[in-house]
Structures are given as structure tokens and as C-alpha cells.
N, CA, C and O atoms as a Tripos MOL2 file, in Angstrom:
@<TRIPOS>MOLECULE
protein
  296   295    74     0     0
PROTEIN
NO_CHARGES

@<TRIPOS>ATOM
      1 N         169.1010  -34.8290   84.2640 N.3       1 UNK1
      2 CA        169.0930  -36.2140   83.8420 C.3       1 UNK1
      3 C         169.6360  -36.3680   82.4180 C.2       1 UNK1
      4 O         170.3610  -37.3200   82.1310 O.2       1 UNK1
      5 N         169.2890  -35.4420   81.5350 N.am      2 UNK2
      6 CA        169.7810  -35.5130   80.1550 C.3       2 UNK2
      7 C         171.3020  -35.4290   80.1000 C.2       2 UNK2
      8 O         171.9360  -36.0830   79.2720 O.2       2 UNK2
      9 N         171.8730  -34.6370   80.9660 N.am      3 UNK3
     10 CA        173.3300  -34.4910   81.0010 C.3       3 UNK3
     11 C         173.9810  -35.8180   81.3820 C.2       3 UNK3
     12 O         174.9990  -36.1960   80.8020 O.2       3 UNK3
     13 N         173.4110  -36.5190   82.3370 N.am      4 UNK4
     14 CA        173.9350  -37.8050   82.7670 C.3       4 UNK4
     15 C         173.8370  -38.8330   81.6360 C.2       4 UNK4
     16 O         174.7670  -39.6080   81.4100 O.2       4 UNK4
     17 N         172.7030  -38.8310   80.9300 N.am      5 UNK5
     18 CA        172.5200  -39.7530   79.7990 C.3       5 UNK5
     19 C         173.5190  -39.4530   78.6850 C.2       5 UNK5
     20 O         174.0840  -40.3680   78.0870 O.2       5 UNK5
     21 N         173.7320  -38.1710   78.4110 N.am      6 UNK6
     22 CA        174.6960  -37.7820   77.3710 C.3       6 UNK6
     23 C         176.0970  -38.2180   77.7640 C.2       6 UNK6
     24 O         176.8460  -38.7320   76.9340 O.2       6 UNK6
     25 N         176.4530  -38.0140   79.0230 N.am      7 UNK7
     26 CA        177.7770  -38.4160   79.5050 C.3       7 UNK7
     27 C         177.9640  -39.9140   79.3570 C.2       7 UNK7
     28 O         179.0120  -40.3680   78.8960 O.2       7 UNK7
     29 N         176.9620  -40.6830   79.7410 N.am      8 UNK8
     30 CA        177.0470  -42.1390   79.6030 C.3       8 UNK8
     31 C         177.2060  -42.5470   78.1410 C.2       8 UNK8
     32 O         177.9920  -43.4360   77.8140 O.2       8 UNK8
     33 N         176.4530  -41.8880   77.2740 N.am      9 UNK9
     34 CA        176.5290  -42.1740   75.8370 C.3       9 UNK9
     35 C         177.9410  -41.9060   75.3060 C.2       9 UNK9
     36 O         178.4950  -42.7170   74.5640 O.2       9 UNK9
     37 N         178.5070  -40.7840   75.6840 N.am     10 UNK10
     38 CA        179.8570  -40.4360   75.2220 C.3      10 UNK10
     39 C         180.8980  -41.4110   75.7670 C.2      10 UNK10
     40 O         181.8350  -41.7770   75.0580 O.2      10 UNK10
     41 N         180.7420  -41.8270   77.0010 N.am     11 UNK11
     42 CA        181.6640  -42.8090   77.5850 C.3      11 UNK11
     43 C         181.5800  -44.1290   76.8260 C.2      11 UNK11
     44 O         182.6020  -44.7570   76.5520 O.2      11 UNK11
     45 N         180.3560  -44.5500   76.4840 N.am     12 UNK12
     46 CA        180.1810  -45.7920   75.7200 C.3      12 UNK12
     47 C         180.8320  -45.6890   74.3420 C.2      12 UNK12
     48 O         181.4490  -46.6480   73.8780 O.2      12 UNK12
     49 N         180.7010  -44.5460   73.6900 N.am     13 UNK13
     50 CA        181.3420  -44.3560   72.3860 C.3      13 UNK13
     51 C         182.8630  -44.4220   72.5080 C.2      13 UNK13
     52 O         183.5310  -45.0230   71.6660 O.2      13 UNK13
     53 N         183.4030  -43.8120   73.5460 N.am     14 UNK14
     54 CA        184.8430  -43.9010   73.7930 C.3      14 UNK14
     55 C         185.2780  -45.3360   74.0300 C.2      14 UNK14
     56 O         186.3600  -45.7450   73.6100 O.2      14 UNK14
     57 N         184.4280  -46.0980   74.7040 N.am     15 UNK15
     58 CA        184.7070  -47.5080   74.9240 C.3      15 UNK15
     59 C         184.8000  -48.2890   73.6260 C.2      15 UNK15
     60 O         185.5970  -49.2190   73.5060 O.2      15 UNK15
     61 N         183.9880  -47.9110   72.6600 N.am     16 UNK16
     62 CA        184.0470  -48.5780   71.3510 C.3      16 UNK16
     63 C         185.3670  -48.2760   70.6370 C.2      16 UNK16
     64 O         185.9300  -49.1460   69.9730 O.2      16 UNK16
     65 N         185.8500  -47.0580   70.7750 N.am     17 UNK17
     66 CA        187.1500  -46.7030   70.1890 C.3      17 UNK17
     67 C         188.2360  -47.5680   70.8150 C.2      17 UNK17
     68 O         189.1150  -48.0750   70.1180 O.2      17 UNK17
     69 N         188.1680  -47.7330   72.1290 N.am     18 UNK18
     70 CA        189.1290  -48.5750   72.8500 C.3      18 UNK18
     71 C         188.9830  -50.0350   72.4230 C.2      18 UNK18
     72 O         189.9720  -50.7060   72.1270 O.2      18 UNK18
     73 N         187.7450  -50.5170   72.3970 N.am     19 UNK19
     74 CA        187.4660  -51.9200   72.0840 C.3      19 UNK19
     75 C         187.9320  -52.2820   70.6700 C.2      19 UNK19
     76 O         188.3640  -53.4090   70.4260 O.2      19 UNK19
     77 N         187.8460  -51.3410   69.7550 N.am     20 UNK20
     78 CA        188.2720  -51.5760   68.3790 C.3      20 UNK20
     79 C         189.7940  -51.6270   68.2510 C.2      20 UNK20
     80 O         190.3170  -52.0030   67.2020 O.2      20 UNK20
     81 N         190.5000  -51.2530   69.3070 N.am     21 UNK21
     82 CA        191.9510  -51.2920   69.2790 C.3      21 UNK21
     83 C         192.5970  -50.0470   68.7100 C.2      21 UNK21
     84 O         193.8020  -50.0230   68.4630 O.2      21 UNK21
     85 N         191.7980  -49.0130   68.5020 N.am     22 UNK22
     86 CA        192.3320  -47.8020   67.8800 C.3      22 UNK22
     87 C         193.2610  -47.0200   68.7990 C.2      22 UNK22
     88 O         194.1810  -46.3500   68.3300 O.2      22 UNK22
     89 N         193.0270  -47.1020   70.0920 N.am     23 UNK23
     90 CA        193.8820  -46.3670   71.0310 C.3      23 UNK23
     91 C         195.3070  -46.9120   70.9630 C.2      23 UNK23
     92 O         196.2720  -46.1500   70.8980 O.2      23 UNK23
     93 N         195.4250  -48.2330   70.9780 N.am     24 UNK24
     94 CA        196.7500  -48.8510   70.9120 C.3      24 UNK24
     95 C         197.3910  -48.6520   69.5380 C.2      24 UNK24
     96 O         198.5840  -48.3660   69.4350 O.2      24 UNK24
     97 N         196.5870  -48.8060   68.4880 N.am     25 UNK25
     98 CA        197.1260  -48.6670   67.1280 C.3      25 UNK25
     99 C         197.7000  -47.2790   66.8650 C.2      25 UNK25
    100 O         198.6680  -47.1280   66.1190 O.2      25 UNK25
    101 N         197.0950  -46.2670   67.4850 N.am     26 UNK26
    102 CA        197.5360  -44.8840   67.2620 C.3      26 UNK26
    103 C         198.4430  -44.3860   68.3700 C.2      26 UNK26
    104 O         198.8190  -43.2140   68.3880 O.2      26 UNK26
    105 N         198.7960  -45.2680   69.2960 N.am     27 UNK27
    106 CA        199.6040  -44.8950   70.4560 C.3      27 UNK27
    107 C         198.9480  -43.7490   71.2260 C.2      27 UNK27
    108 O         199.6190  -42.8410   71.7170 O.2      27 UNK27
    109 N         197.6170  -43.8180   71.3160 N.am     28 UNK28
    110 CA        196.8090  -42.8380   72.0480 C.3      28 UNK28
    111 C         197.0220  -41.4130   71.5480 C.2      28 UNK28
    112 O         196.9410  -40.4630   72.3260 O.2      28 UNK28
    113 N         197.2920  -41.2610   70.2630 N.am     29 UNK29
    114 CA        197.4780  -39.9430   69.6600 C.3      29 UNK29
    115 C         196.1140  -39.4110   69.2250 C.2      29 UNK29
    116 O         195.5100  -39.9310   68.2870 O.2      29 UNK29
    117 N         195.6370  -38.3800   69.9030 N.am     30 UNK30
    118 CA        194.2940  -37.8510   69.6630 C.3      30 UNK30
    119 C         194.1410  -37.2800   68.2580 C.2      30 UNK30
    120 O         193.0830  -37.4260   67.6470 O.2      30 UNK30
    121 N         195.1730  -36.6380   67.7430 N.am     31 UNK31
    122 CA        195.0890  -36.0810   66.3900 C.3      31 UNK31
    123 C         194.9320  -37.1980   65.3580 C.2      31 UNK31
    124 O         194.1650  -37.0670   64.4040 O.2      31 UNK31
    125 N         195.6640  -38.2940   65.5560 N.am     32 UNK32
    126 CA        195.5640  -39.4310   64.6380 C.3      32 UNK32
    127 C         194.1810  -40.0620   64.7340 C.2      32 UNK32
    128 O         193.5670  -40.3710   63.7140 O.2      32 UNK32
    129 N         193.6930  -40.2520   65.9470 N.am     33 UNK33
    130 CA        192.3460  -40.8070   66.1240 C.3      33 UNK33
    131 C         191.2930  -39.9210   65.4640 C.2      33 UNK33
    132 O         190.4070  -40.4170   64.7680 O.2      33 UNK33
    133 N         191.3890  -38.6370   65.6810 N.am     34 UNK34
    134 CA        190.4230  -37.7060   65.1010 C.3      34 UNK34
    135 C         190.5040  -37.7380   63.5790 C.2      34 UNK34
    136 O         189.4750  -37.7450   62.9040 O.2      34 UNK34
    137 N         191.7110  -37.7560   63.0370 N.am     35 UNK35
    138 CA        191.8740  -37.8400   61.5900 C.3      35 UNK35
    139 C         191.2660  -39.1090   61.0190 C.2      35 UNK35
    140 O         190.6320  -39.0850   59.9640 O.2      35 UNK35
    141 N         191.4610  -40.2200   61.7240 N.am     36 UNK36
    142 CA        190.8840  -41.4880   61.2740 C.3      36 UNK36
    143 C         189.3630  -41.4210   61.2880 C.2      36 UNK36
    144 O         188.7060  -41.8800   60.3530 O.2      36 UNK36
    145 N         188.8090  -40.8510   62.3420 N.am     37 UNK37
    146 CA        187.3570  -40.7370   62.4270 C.3      37 UNK37
    147 C         186.8030  -39.7940   61.3590 C.2      37 UNK37
    148 O         185.7260  -40.0350   60.8140 O.2      37 UNK37
    149 N         187.5300  -38.7320   61.0650 N.am     38 UNK38
    150 CA        187.1100  -37.8380   59.9800 C.3      38 UNK38
    151 C         187.1280  -38.5600   58.6370 C.2      38 UNK38
    152 O         186.2520  -38.3460   57.7990 O.2      38 UNK38
    153 N         188.1300  -39.4180   58.4350 N.am     39 UNK39
    154 CA        188.2000  -40.2120   57.2110 C.3      39 UNK39
    155 C         186.9980  -41.1450   57.1080 C.2      39 UNK39
    156 O         186.3980  -41.2750   56.0420 O.2      39 UNK39
    157 N         186.6520  -41.7900   58.2110 N.am     40 UNK40
    158 CA        185.4810  -42.6750   58.2280 C.3      40 UNK40
    159 C         184.2060  -41.8980   57.9180 C.2      40 UNK40
    160 O         183.3610  -42.3600   57.1510 O.2      40 UNK40
    161 N         184.0730  -40.7230   58.5140 N.am     41 UNK41
    162 CA        182.8870  -39.9050   58.2560 C.3      41 UNK41
    163 C         182.8140  -39.5020   56.7840 C.2      41 UNK41
    164 O         181.7300  -39.4700   56.2020 O.2      41 UNK41
    165 N         183.9540  -39.1960   56.1900 N.am     42 UNK42
    166 CA        183.9820  -38.8560   54.7710 C.3      42 UNK42
    167 C         183.5480  -40.0200   53.9030 C.2      42 UNK42
    168 O         182.8100  -39.8380   52.9340 O.2      42 UNK42
    169 N         184.0030  -41.2110   54.2450 N.am     43 UNK43
    170 CA        183.5890  -42.4020   53.4970 C.3      43 UNK43
    171 C         182.0950  -42.6420   53.6340 C.2      43 UNK43
    172 O         181.4350  -43.0600   52.6820 O.2      43 UNK43
    173 N         181.5620  -42.3740   54.8310 N.am     44 UNK44
    174 CA        180.1410  -42.5920   55.0790 C.3      44 UNK44
    175 C         179.2680  -41.5580   54.3680 C.2      44 UNK44
    176 O         178.0540  -41.7310   54.2660 O.2      44 UNK44
    177 N         179.8800  -40.4990   53.8830 N.am     45 UNK45
    178 CA        179.1440  -39.4860   53.1260 C.3      45 UNK45
    179 C         179.3530  -39.6240   51.6180 C.2      45 UNK45
    180 O         178.7980  -38.8470   50.8410 O.2      45 UNK45
    181 N         180.1430  -40.5970   51.2070 N.am     46 UNK46
    182 CA        180.4740  -40.7640   49.7910 C.3      46 UNK46
    183 C         179.3220  -41.3270   48.9790 C.2      46 UNK46
    184 O         178.2240  -41.5590   49.4840 O.2      46 UNK46
    185 N         179.6120  -41.5380   47.7090 N.am     47 UNK47
    186 CA        178.5950  -42.0360   46.7760 C.3      47 UNK47
    187 C         178.0670  -43.4090   47.1650 C.2      47 UNK47
    188 O         176.9000  -43.7180   46.9210 O.2      47 UNK47
    189 N         178.9120  -44.2310   47.7660 N.am     48 UNK48
    190 CA        178.4980  -45.5780   48.1590 C.3      48 UNK48
    191 C         178.2410  -45.6730   49.6670 C.2      48 UNK48
    192 O         178.5050  -46.7030   50.2880 O.2      48 UNK48
    193 N         177.7280  -44.5930   50.2400 N.am     49 UNK49
    194 CA        177.5280  -44.5030   51.6850 C.3      49 UNK49
    195 C         176.6710  -45.6490   52.2190 C.2      49 UNK49
    196 O         176.9820  -46.2130   53.2680 O.2      49 UNK49
    197 N         175.6190  -45.9910   51.5260 N.am     50 UNK50
    198 CA        174.7450  -47.0660   51.9940 C.3      50 UNK50
    199 C         175.4760  -48.3810   52.1140 C.2      50 UNK50
    200 O         175.3000  -49.1120   53.0880 O.2      50 UNK50
    201 N         176.3080  -48.6890   51.1090 N.am     51 UNK51
    202 CA        177.0780  -49.9310   51.1340 C.3      51 UNK51
    203 C         178.1110  -49.9210   52.2450 C.2      51 UNK51
    204 O         178.2960  -50.9180   52.9430 O.2      51 UNK51
    205 N         178.7750  -48.8020   52.4030 N.am     52 UNK52
    206 CA        179.8130  -48.6730   53.4390 C.3      52 UNK52
    207 C         179.2030  -48.8540   54.8270 C.2      52 UNK52
    208 O         179.7270  -49.6050   55.6500 O.2      52 UNK52
    209 N         178.0940  -48.1610   55.0810 N.am     53 UNK53
    210 CA        177.4550  -48.2660   56.3900 C.3      53 UNK53
    211 C         176.9340  -49.6810   56.6450 C.2      53 UNK53
    212 O         177.0240  -50.1830   57.7650 O.2      53 UNK53
    213 N         176.3960  -50.3190   55.6190 N.am     54 UNK54
    214 CA        175.9020  -51.6960   55.7780 C.3      54 UNK54
    215 C         177.0560  -52.6450   56.1040 C.2      54 UNK54
    216 O         176.9180  -53.5270   56.9520 O.2      54 UNK54
    217 N         178.1860  -52.4640   55.4340 N.am     55 UNK55
    218 CA        179.3650  -53.2930   55.6980 C.3      55 UNK55
    219 C         179.8440  -53.1030   57.1210 C.2      55 UNK55
    220 O         180.1050  -54.0820   57.8190 O.2      55 UNK55
    221 N         179.9650  -51.8620   57.5660 N.am     56 UNK56
    222 CA        180.4160  -51.5810   58.9280 C.3      56 UNK56
    223 C         179.4480  -52.1730   59.9460 C.2      56 UNK56
    224 O         179.8720  -52.7180   60.9650 O.2      56 UNK56
    225 N         178.1600  -52.0690   59.6760 N.am     57 UNK57
    226 CA        177.1650  -52.6010   60.6040 C.3      57 UNK57
    227 C         177.2870  -54.1170   60.7270 C.2      57 UNK57
    228 O         177.2400  -54.6560   61.8320 O.2      57 UNK57
    229 N         177.4450  -54.8080   59.5890 N.am     58 UNK58
    230 CA        177.6090  -56.2660   59.6200 C.3      58 UNK58
    231 C         178.8440  -56.6660   60.4110 C.2      58 UNK58
    232 O         178.7910  -57.5750   61.2400 O.2      58 UNK58
    233 N         179.9500  -55.9880   60.1560 N.am     59 UNK59
    234 CA        181.1910  -56.2890   60.8800 C.3      59 UNK59
    235 C         181.0340  -56.0590   62.3710 C.2      59 UNK59
    236 O         181.4870  -56.8690   63.1790 O.2      59 UNK59
    237 N         180.3970  -54.9630   62.7390 N.am     60 UNK60
    238 CA        180.1920  -54.6550   64.1440 C.3      60 UNK60
    239 C         179.2950  -55.6760   64.8270 C.2      60 UNK60
    240 O         179.5750  -56.1110   65.9450 O.2      60 UNK60
    241 N         178.2180  -56.0560   64.1530 N.am     61 UNK61
    242 CA        177.3180  -57.0550   64.7370 C.3      61 UNK61
    243 C         178.0360  -58.3780   64.9270 C.2      61 UNK61
    244 O         177.8690  -59.0330   65.9570 O.2      61 UNK61
    245 N         178.8350  -58.7790   63.9420 N.am     62 UNK62
    246 CA        179.5920  -60.0330   64.0700 C.3      62 UNK62
    247 C         180.5470  -59.9740   65.2570 C.2      62 UNK62
    248 O         180.6710  -60.9430   66.0060 O.2      62 UNK62
    249 N         181.2170  -58.8470   65.4280 N.am     63 UNK63
    250 CA        182.1600  -58.6990   66.5360 C.3      63 UNK63
    251 C         181.4320  -58.7560   67.8750 C.2      63 UNK63
    252 O         181.8940  -59.4240   68.7990 O.2      63 UNK63
    253 N         180.3020  -58.0650   67.9900 N.am     64 UNK64
    254 CA        179.5270  -58.1170   69.2250 C.3      64 UNK64
    255 C         179.0380  -59.5400   69.4970 C.2      64 UNK64
    256 O         179.1000  -60.0180   70.6290 O.2      64 UNK64
    257 N         178.5530  -60.2100   68.4520 N.am     65 UNK65
    258 CA        178.0650  -61.5840   68.6170 C.3      65 UNK65
    259 C         179.1880  -62.5220   69.0540 C.2      65 UNK65
    260 O         178.9800  -63.3910   69.9000 O.2      65 UNK65
    261 N         180.3720  -62.3470   68.4790 N.am     66 UNK66
    262 CA        181.5140  -63.1890   68.8350 C.3      66 UNK66
    263 C         181.9020  -62.9920   70.3010 C.2      66 UNK66
    264 O         182.2890  -63.9440   70.9790 O.2      66 UNK66
    265 N         181.7980  -61.7670   70.7790 N.am     67 UNK67
    266 CA        182.1080  -61.4830   72.1870 C.3      67 UNK67
    267 C         181.0730  -62.1030   73.1160 C.2      67 UNK67
    268 O         181.3990  -62.5060   74.2320 O.2      67 UNK67
    269 N         179.8410  -62.1790   72.6650 N.am     68 UNK68
    270 CA        178.7500  -62.6580   73.5070 C.3      68 UNK68
    271 C         178.7160  -64.1710   73.6060 C.2      68 UNK68
    272 O         178.1110  -64.7180   74.5280 O.2      68 UNK68
    273 N         179.3650  -64.8620   72.6590 N.am     69 UNK69
    274 CA        179.3610  -66.3280   72.6740 C.3      69 UNK69
    275 C         180.1390  -66.8280   73.8890 C.2      69 UNK69
    276 O         181.2430  -66.3590   74.1660 O.2      69 UNK69
    277 N         179.5610  -67.7720   74.6010 N.am     70 UNK70
    278 CA        180.2820  -68.3180   75.7620 C.3      70 UNK70
    279 C         181.4720  -69.1470   75.3020 C.2      70 UNK70
    280 O         181.4340  -69.8050   74.2620 O.2      70 UNK70
    281 N         182.5140  -69.0980   76.0920 N.am     71 UNK71
    282 CA        183.7020  -69.9010   75.7960 C.3      71 UNK71
    283 C         183.4100  -71.3610   76.0960 C.2      71 UNK71
    284 O         182.8150  -71.6860   77.1240 O.2      71 UNK71
    285 N         183.8260  -72.2250   75.2070 N.am     72 UNK72
    286 CA        183.6090  -73.6660   75.3850 C.3      72 UNK72
    287 C         184.8900  -74.2670   75.9140 C.2      72 UNK72
    288 O         185.9470  -74.1450   75.2940 O.2      72 UNK72
    289 N         184.7970  -74.9170   77.0630 N.am     73 UNK73
    290 CA        185.9810  -75.5830   77.6460 C.3      73 UNK73
    291 C         186.2430  -76.8880   76.9120 C.2      73 UNK73
    292 O         185.3190  -77.6350   76.5910 O.2      73 UNK73
    293 N         187.4880  -77.1410   76.6600 N.am     74 UNK74
    294 CA        187.8570  -78.3890   75.9800 C.3      74 UNK74
    295 C         188.0180  -79.5010   76.9520 C.2      74 UNK74
    296 O         188.3270  -80.6260   76.5590 O.2      74 UNK74
@<TRIPOS>BOND
     1     1     2 1
     2     2     3 1
     3     3     4 2
     4     3     5 am
     5     5     6 1
     6     6     7 1
     7     7     8 2
     8     7     9 am
     9     9    10 1
    10    10    11 1
    11    11    12 2
    12    11    13 am
    13    13    14 1
    14    14    15 1
    15    15    16 2
    16    15    17 am
    17    17    18 1
    18    18    19 1
    19    19    20 2
    20    19    21 am
    21    21    22 1
    22    22    23 1
    23    23    24 2
    24    23    25 am
    25    25    26 1
    26    26    27 1
    27    27    28 2
    28    27    29 am
    29    29    30 1
    30    30    31 1
    31    31    32 2
    32    31    33 am
    33    33    34 1
    34    34    35 1
    35    35    36 2
    36    35    37 am
    37    37    38 1
    38    38    39 1
    39    39    40 2
    40    39    41 am
    41    41    42 1
    42    42    43 1
    43    43    44 2
    44    43    45 am
    45    45    46 1
    46    46    47 1
    47    47    48 2
    48    47    49 am
    49    49    50 1
    50    50    51 1
    51    51    52 2
    52    51    53 am
    53    53    54 1
    54    54    55 1
    55    55    56 2
    56    55    57 am
    57    57    58 1
    58    58    59 1
    59    59    60 2
    60    59    61 am
    61    61    62 1
    62    62    63 1
    63    63    64 2
    64    63    65 am
    65    65    66 1
    66    66    67 1
    67    67    68 2
    68    67    69 am
    69    69    70 1
    70    70    71 1
    71    71    72 2
    72    71    73 am
    73    73    74 1
    74    74    75 1
    75    75    76 2
    76    75    77 am
    77    77    78 1
    78    78    79 1
    79    79    80 2
    80    79    81 am
    81    81    82 1
    82    82    83 1
    83    83    84 2
    84    83    85 am
    85    85    86 1
    86    86    87 1
    87    87    88 2
    88    87    89 am
    89    89    90 1
    90    90    91 1
    91    91    92 2
    92    91    93 am
    93    93    94 1
    94    94    95 1
    95    95    96 2
    96    95    97 am
    97    97    98 1
    98    98    99 1
    99    99   100 2
   100    99   101 am
   101   101   102 1
   102   102   103 1
   103   103   104 2
   104   103   105 am
   105   105   106 1
   106   106   107 1
   107   107   108 2
   108   107   109 am
   109   109   110 1
   110   110   111 1
   111   111   112 2
   112   111   113 am
   113   113   114 1
   114   114   115 1
   115   115   116 2
   116   115   117 am
   117   117   118 1
   118   118   119 1
   119   119   120 2
   120   119   121 am
   121   121   122 1
   122   122   123 1
   123   123   124 2
   124   123   125 am
   125   125   126 1
   126   126   127 1
   127   127   128 2
   128   127   129 am
   129   129   130 1
   130   130   131 1
   131   131   132 2
   132   131   133 am
   133   133   134 1
   134   134   135 1
   135   135   136 2
   136   135   137 am
   137   137   138 1
   138   138   139 1
   139   139   140 2
   140   139   141 am
   141   141   142 1
   142   142   143 1
   143   143   144 2
   144   143   145 am
   145   145   146 1
   146   146   147 1
   147   147   148 2
   148   147   149 am
   149   149   150 1
   150   150   151 1
   151   151   152 2
   152   151   153 am
   153   153   154 1
   154   154   155 1
   155   155   156 2
   156   155   157 am
   157   157   158 1
   158   158   159 1
   159   159   160 2
   160   159   161 am
   161   161   162 1
   162   162   163 1
   163   163   164 2
   164   163   165 am
   165   165   166 1
   166   166   167 1
   167   167   168 2
   168   167   169 am
   169   169   170 1
   170   170   171 1
   171   171   172 2
   172   171   173 am
   173   173   174 1
   174   174   175 1
   175   175   176 2
   176   175   177 am
   177   177   178 1
   178   178   179 1
   179   179   180 2
   180   179   181 am
   181   181   182 1
   182   182   183 1
   183   183   184 2
   184   183   185 am
   185   185   186 1
   186   186   187 1
   187   187   188 2
   188   187   189 am
   189   189   190 1
   190   190   191 1
   191   191   192 2
   192   191   193 am
   193   193   194 1
   194   194   195 1
   195   195   196 2
   196   195   197 am
   197   197   198 1
   198   198   199 1
   199   199   200 2
   200   199   201 am
   201   201   202 1
   202   202   203 1
   203   203   204 2
   204   203   205 am
   205   205   206 1
   206   206   207 1
   207   207   208 2
   208   207   209 am
   209   209   210 1
   210   210   211 1
   211   211   212 2
   212   211   213 am
   213   213   214 1
   214   214   215 1
   215   215   216 2
   216   215   217 am
   217   217   218 1
   218   218   219 1
   219   219   220 2
   220   219   221 am
   221   221   222 1
   222   222   223 1
   223   223   224 2
   224   223   225 am
   225   225   226 1
   226   226   227 1
   227   227   228 2
   228   227   229 am
   229   229   230 1
   230   230   231 1
   231   231   232 2
   232   231   233 am
   233   233   234 1
   234   234   235 1
   235   235   236 2
   236   235   237 am
   237   237   238 1
   238   238   239 1
   239   239   240 2
   240   239   241 am
   241   241   242 1
   242   242   243 1
   243   243   244 2
   244   243   245 am
   245   245   246 1
   246   246   247 1
   247   247   248 2
   248   247   249 am
   249   249   250 1
   250   250   251 1
   251   251   252 2
   252   251   253 am
   253   253   254 1
   254   254   255 1
   255   255   256 2
   256   255   257 am
   257   257   258 1
   258   258   259 1
   259   259   260 2
   260   259   261 am
   261   261   262 1
   262   262   263 1
   263   263   264 2
   264   263   265 am
   265   265   266 1
   266   266   267 1
   267   267   268 2
   268   267   269 am
   269   269   270 1
   270   270   271 1
   271   271   272 2
   272   271   273 am
   273   273   274 1
   274   274   275 1
   275   275   276 2
   276   275   277 am
   277   277   278 1
   278   278   279 1
   279   279   280 2
   280   279   281 am
   281   281   282 1
   282   282   283 1
   283   283   284 2
   284   283   285 am
   285   285   286 1
   286   286   287 1
   287   287   288 2
   288   287   289 am
   289   289   290 1
   290   290   291 1
   291   291   292 2
   292   291   293 am
   293   293   294 1
   294   294   295 1
   295   295   296 2
@<TRIPOS>SUBSTRUCTURE
     1 UNK1         2 RESIDUE 1 A UNK
     2 UNK2         6 RESIDUE 1 A UNK
     3 UNK3        10 RESIDUE 1 A UNK
     4 UNK4        14 RESIDUE 1 A UNK
     5 UNK5        18 RESIDUE 1 A UNK
     6 UNK6        22 RESIDUE 1 A UNK
     7 UNK7        26 RESIDUE 1 A UNK
     8 UNK8        30 RESIDUE 1 A UNK
     9 UNK9        34 RESIDUE 1 A UNK
    10 UNK10       38 RESIDUE 1 A UNK
    11 UNK11       42 RESIDUE 1 A UNK
    12 UNK12       46 RESIDUE 1 A UNK
    13 UNK13       50 RESIDUE 1 A UNK
    14 UNK14       54 RESIDUE 1 A UNK
    15 UNK15       58 RESIDUE 1 A UNK
    16 UNK16       62 RESIDUE 1 A UNK
    17 UNK17       66 RESIDUE 1 A UNK
    18 UNK18       70 RESIDUE 1 A UNK
    19 UNK19       74 RESIDUE 1 A UNK
    20 UNK20       78 RESIDUE 1 A UNK
    21 UNK21       82 RESIDUE 1 A UNK
    22 UNK22       86 RESIDUE 1 A UNK
    23 UNK23       90 RESIDUE 1 A UNK
    24 UNK24       94 RESIDUE 1 A UNK
    25 UNK25       98 RESIDUE 1 A UNK
    26 UNK26      102 RESIDUE 1 A UNK
    27 UNK27      106 RESIDUE 1 A UNK
    28 UNK28      110 RESIDUE 1 A UNK
    29 UNK29      114 RESIDUE 1 A UNK
    30 UNK30      118 RESIDUE 1 A UNK
    31 UNK31      122 RESIDUE 1 A UNK
    32 UNK32      126 RESIDUE 1 A UNK
    33 UNK33      130 RESIDUE 1 A UNK
    34 UNK34      134 RESIDUE 1 A UNK
    35 UNK35      138 RESIDUE 1 A UNK
    36 UNK36      142 RESIDUE 1 A UNK
    37 UNK37      146 RESIDUE 1 A UNK
    38 UNK38      150 RESIDUE 1 A UNK
    39 UNK39      154 RESIDUE 1 A UNK
    40 UNK40      158 RESIDUE 1 A UNK
    41 UNK41      162 RESIDUE 1 A UNK
    42 UNK42      166 RESIDUE 1 A UNK
    43 UNK43      170 RESIDUE 1 A UNK
    44 UNK44      174 RESIDUE 1 A UNK
    45 UNK45      178 RESIDUE 1 A UNK
    46 UNK46      182 RESIDUE 1 A UNK
    47 UNK47      186 RESIDUE 1 A UNK
    48 UNK48      190 RESIDUE 1 A UNK
    49 UNK49      194 RESIDUE 1 A UNK
    50 UNK50      198 RESIDUE 1 A UNK
    51 UNK51      202 RESIDUE 1 A UNK
    52 UNK52      206 RESIDUE 1 A UNK
    53 UNK53      210 RESIDUE 1 A UNK
    54 UNK54      214 RESIDUE 1 A UNK
    55 UNK55      218 RESIDUE 1 A UNK
    56 UNK56      222 RESIDUE 1 A UNK
    57 UNK57      226 RESIDUE 1 A UNK
    58 UNK58      230 RESIDUE 1 A UNK
    59 UNK59      234 RESIDUE 1 A UNK
    60 UNK60      238 RESIDUE 1 A UNK
    61 UNK61      242 RESIDUE 1 A UNK
    62 UNK62      246 RESIDUE 1 A UNK
    63 UNK63      250 RESIDUE 1 A UNK
    64 UNK64      254 RESIDUE 1 A UNK
    65 UNK65      258 RESIDUE 1 A UNK
    66 UNK66      262 RESIDUE 1 A UNK
    67 UNK67      266 RESIDUE 1 A UNK
    68 UNK68      270 RESIDUE 1 A UNK
    69 UNK69      274 RESIDUE 1 A UNK
    70 UNK70      278 RESIDUE 1 A UNK
    71 UNK71      282 RESIDUE 1 A UNK
    72 UNK72      286 RESIDUE 1 A UNK
    73 UNK73      290 RESIDUE 1 A UNK
    74 UNK74      294 RESIDUE 1 A UNK
């Protein structure tokens, strides 16, 4: 069961990479994607890590909320 949960978790994380538009931006280049993610991890370990993570969290929540809002027909 743990293996199935881990697989689902990894698939969901991959979905976030897709949803963020990174696959298209990098032309599906795995080395570029990995390098970008390593850069993000480095920023999250920097001196202002708390601020960086808080900013990313706010942006992510706003994006999720915007997706969840129902479309209003004119």
C-alpha cells in the first residue's frame, strides 16, 4: 500500500511541474527541468529561505484558488 501511495504522490508532483508550464517552457528537457529545480532548492536553503518559501506558498495558493473559482457566464 505504501508503494501505491508513494507512486500517487510522485505522479501528483509531476502534475504540478506540468501545470506550472515548466514542461513546455523547457521543451520537455529533463536536464533543464532538473537544473531549474536544483536552483529553486538552493534558493529555499538560502539566508532568506523563510521569505522565499512564504512567497512561493502565497503564489501557489492564489493559483489554486483561481483555478477553483467557477467561471461566470456573461
